[in-house]
Amino acid sequence: MAACLVSQAAFAVEKGTIMILVNSLDNPYYASEAKGTNLKAQALGYKTSVLSHGEDVKKQSELIDAAIGKKVQGIVLDNADSTASVAAIKKAKDACLS
């Protein structure tokens, strides 16, 4: 029975790219969050792009604009500021990246 167990990733079909945006990859919490999200997305068949906005709302907005421009299938966001992030998230949603 154990010989029949195969990694889900072995059968994953390429589905596009997911952009993962977190605060600081130097912080173990956010690095772990990014790693877990990255592994799950890849296991589900997505390519990933993991980037840090460093809690900078402007940089976060620029990264979301880049994701929209690259037509990624989705964005996983640990936001820089919950209030200031609303406009960028709305822009992504309006571009069908929700």
mmCIF file of C-alpha atoms in Angstrom:
data_model
loop_
_atom_site.group_PDB
_atom_site.id
_atom_site.type_symbol
_atom_site.label_atom_id
_atom_site.label_comp_id
_atom_site.label_asym_id
_atom_site.label_seq_id
_atom_site.Cartn_x
_atom_site.Cartn_y
_atom_site.Cartn_z
ATOM 1 C CA MET A 1 0.000 0.000 0.000
ATOM 2 C CA ALA A 2 2.828 2.419 0.833
ATOM 3 C CA ALA A 3 4.222 1.963 -2.666
ATOM 4 C CA CYS A 4 0.997 3.451 -4.042
ATOM 5 C CA LEU A 5 1.442 6.762 -2.232
ATOM 6 C CA VAL A 6 2.611 9.433 -4.657
ATOM 7 C CA SER A 7 3.141 13.128 -4.104
ATOM 8 C CA GLN A 8 0.243 15.290 -5.253
ATOM 9 C CA ALA A 9 2.820 17.571 -6.903
ATOM 10 C CA ALA A 10 3.857 14.738 -9.206
ATOM 11 C CA PHE A 11 0.485 14.988 -10.949
ATOM 12 C CA ALA A 12 0.070 18.763 -10.760
ATOM 13 C CA VAL A 13 -0.871 20.409 -14.031
ATOM 14 C CA GLU A 14 0.455 23.909 -14.746
ATOM 15 C CA LYS A 15 -2.337 26.361 -13.937
ATOM 16 C CA GLY A 16 -0.533 29.709 -14.113
ATOM 17 C CA THR A 17 1.172 31.883 -11.534
ATOM 18 C CA ILE A 18 0.200 32.949 -8.033
ATOM 19 C CA MET A 19 1.970 36.002 -6.605
ATOM 20 C CA ILE A 20 2.614 35.771 -2.870
ATOM 21 C CA LEU A 21 3.213 39.141 -1.161
ATOM 22 C CA VAL A 22 4.333 39.273 2.461
ATOM 23 C CA ASN A 23 5.865 41.815 4.782
ATOM 24 C CA SER A 24 9.497 40.868 5.435
ATOM 25 C CA LEU A 25 11.097 37.625 4.310
ATOM 26 C CA ASP A 26 13.768 38.264 6.954
ATOM 27 C CA ASN A 27 11.140 37.804 9.671
ATOM 28 C CA PRO A 28 10.726 34.078 10.494
ATOM 29 C CA TYR A 29 6.929 34.399 10.787
ATOM 30 C CA TYR A 30 6.452 35.916 7.340
ATOM 31 C CA ALA A 31 9.116 33.675 5.816
ATOM 32 C CA SER A 32 7.251 30.632 7.163
ATOM 33 C CA GLU A 33 3.947 32.004 5.905
ATOM 34 C CA ALA A 34 5.428 32.533 2.434
ATOM 35 C CA LYS A 35 7.054 29.086 2.412
ATOM 36 C CA GLY A 36 3.846 27.260 3.360
ATOM 37 C CA THR A 37 1.786 29.201 0.830
ATOM 38 C CA ASN A 38 4.425 28.638 -1.836
ATOM 39 C CA LEU A 39 4.543 24.873 -1.250
ATOM 40 C CA LYS A 40 0.751 24.506 -1.299
ATOM 41 C CA ALA A 41 0.359 26.613 -4.451
ATOM 42 C CA GLN A 42 3.018 24.564 -6.234
ATOM 43 C CA ALA A 43 1.419 21.311 -5.077
ATOM 44 C CA LEU A 44 -1.836 22.551 -6.623
ATOM 45 C CA GLY A 45 -0.079 23.128 -9.954
ATOM 46 C CA TYR A 46 0.740 26.830 -9.824
ATOM 47 C CA LYS A 47 4.032 28.569 -10.448
ATOM 48 C CA THR A 48 4.742 31.096 -7.732
ATOM 49 C CA SER A 49 6.426 34.413 -7.262
ATOM 50 C CA VAL A 50 7.217 35.274 -3.628
ATOM 51 C CA LEU A 51 7.951 38.933 -2.927
ATOM 52 C CA SER A 52 8.192 41.256 0.057
ATOM 53 C CA HIS A 53 6.710 44.730 0.289
ATOM 54 C CA GLY A 54 8.426 45.461 3.624
ATOM 55 C CA GLU A 55 5.215 47.000 5.050
ATOM 56 C CA ASP A 56 5.528 49.769 2.458
ATOM 57 C CA VAL A 57 2.066 50.571 1.076
ATOM 58 C CA LYS A 58 3.477 52.184 -2.086
ATOM 59 C CA LYS A 59 5.696 49.184 -2.843
ATOM 60 C CA GLN A 60 2.779 46.838 -2.161
ATOM 61 C CA SER A 61 0.655 48.793 -4.658
ATOM 62 C CA GLU A 62 3.458 48.605 -7.241
ATOM 63 C CA LEU A 63 3.752 44.835 -6.739
ATOM 64 C CA ILE A 64 -0.006 44.413 -7.151
ATOM 65 C CA ASP A 65 0.152 46.506 -10.329
ATOM 66 C CA ALA A 66 2.946 44.219 -11.563
ATOM 67 C CA ALA A 67 0.811 41.154 -10.774
ATOM 68 C CA ILE A 68 -2.071 42.633 -12.750
ATOM 69 C CA GLY A 69 0.273 43.406 -15.644
ATOM 70 C CA LYS A 70 1.589 39.826 -15.625
ATOM 71 C CA LYS A 71 -1.985 38.510 -15.540
ATOM 72 C CA VAL A 72 -1.288 36.176 -12.621
ATOM 73 C CA GLN A 73 -4.080 33.800 -11.628
ATOM 74 C CA GLY A 74 -4.160 35.118 -8.070
ATOM 75 C CA ILE A 75 -2.502 37.131 -5.348
ATOM 76 C CA VAL A 76 -1.953 35.968 -1.780
ATOM 77 C CA LEU A 77 -1.465 39.129 0.249
ATOM 78 C CA ASP A 78 -0.327 39.785 3.787
ATOM 79 C CA ASN A 79 -1.162 43.458 3.554
ATOM 80 C CA ALA A 80 1.088 46.354 4.493
ATOM 81 C CA ASP A 81 -1.802 48.301 6.037
ATOM 82 C CA SER A 82 -5.391 47.103 6.120
ATOM 83 C CA THR A 83 -6.900 50.511 5.402
ATOM 84 C CA ALA A 84 -4.374 51.710 2.835
ATOM 85 C CA SER A 85 -4.457 48.370 0.989
ATOM 86 C CA VAL A 86 -8.139 48.606 0.041
ATOM 87 C CA ALA A 87 -7.588 50.534 -3.222
ATOM 88 C CA ALA A 88 -4.896 48.127 -4.466
ATOM 89 C CA ILE A 89 -7.025 45.094 -3.591
ATOM 90 C CA LYS A 90 -10.036 46.636 -5.364
ATOM 91 C CA LYS A 91 -7.866 47.235 -8.434
ATOM 92 C CA ALA A 92 -6.788 43.576 -8.433
ATOM 93 C CA LYS A 93 -10.374 42.420 -7.949
ATOM 94 C CA ASP A 94 -11.577 44.640 -10.793
ATOM 95 C CA ALA A 95 -8.869 43.030 -12.965
ATOM 96 C CA CYS A 96 -10.373 39.608 -12.035
ATOM 97 C CA LEU A 97 -7.480 38.622 -9.752
ATOM 98 C CA SER A 98 -9.498 37.940 -6.636
#
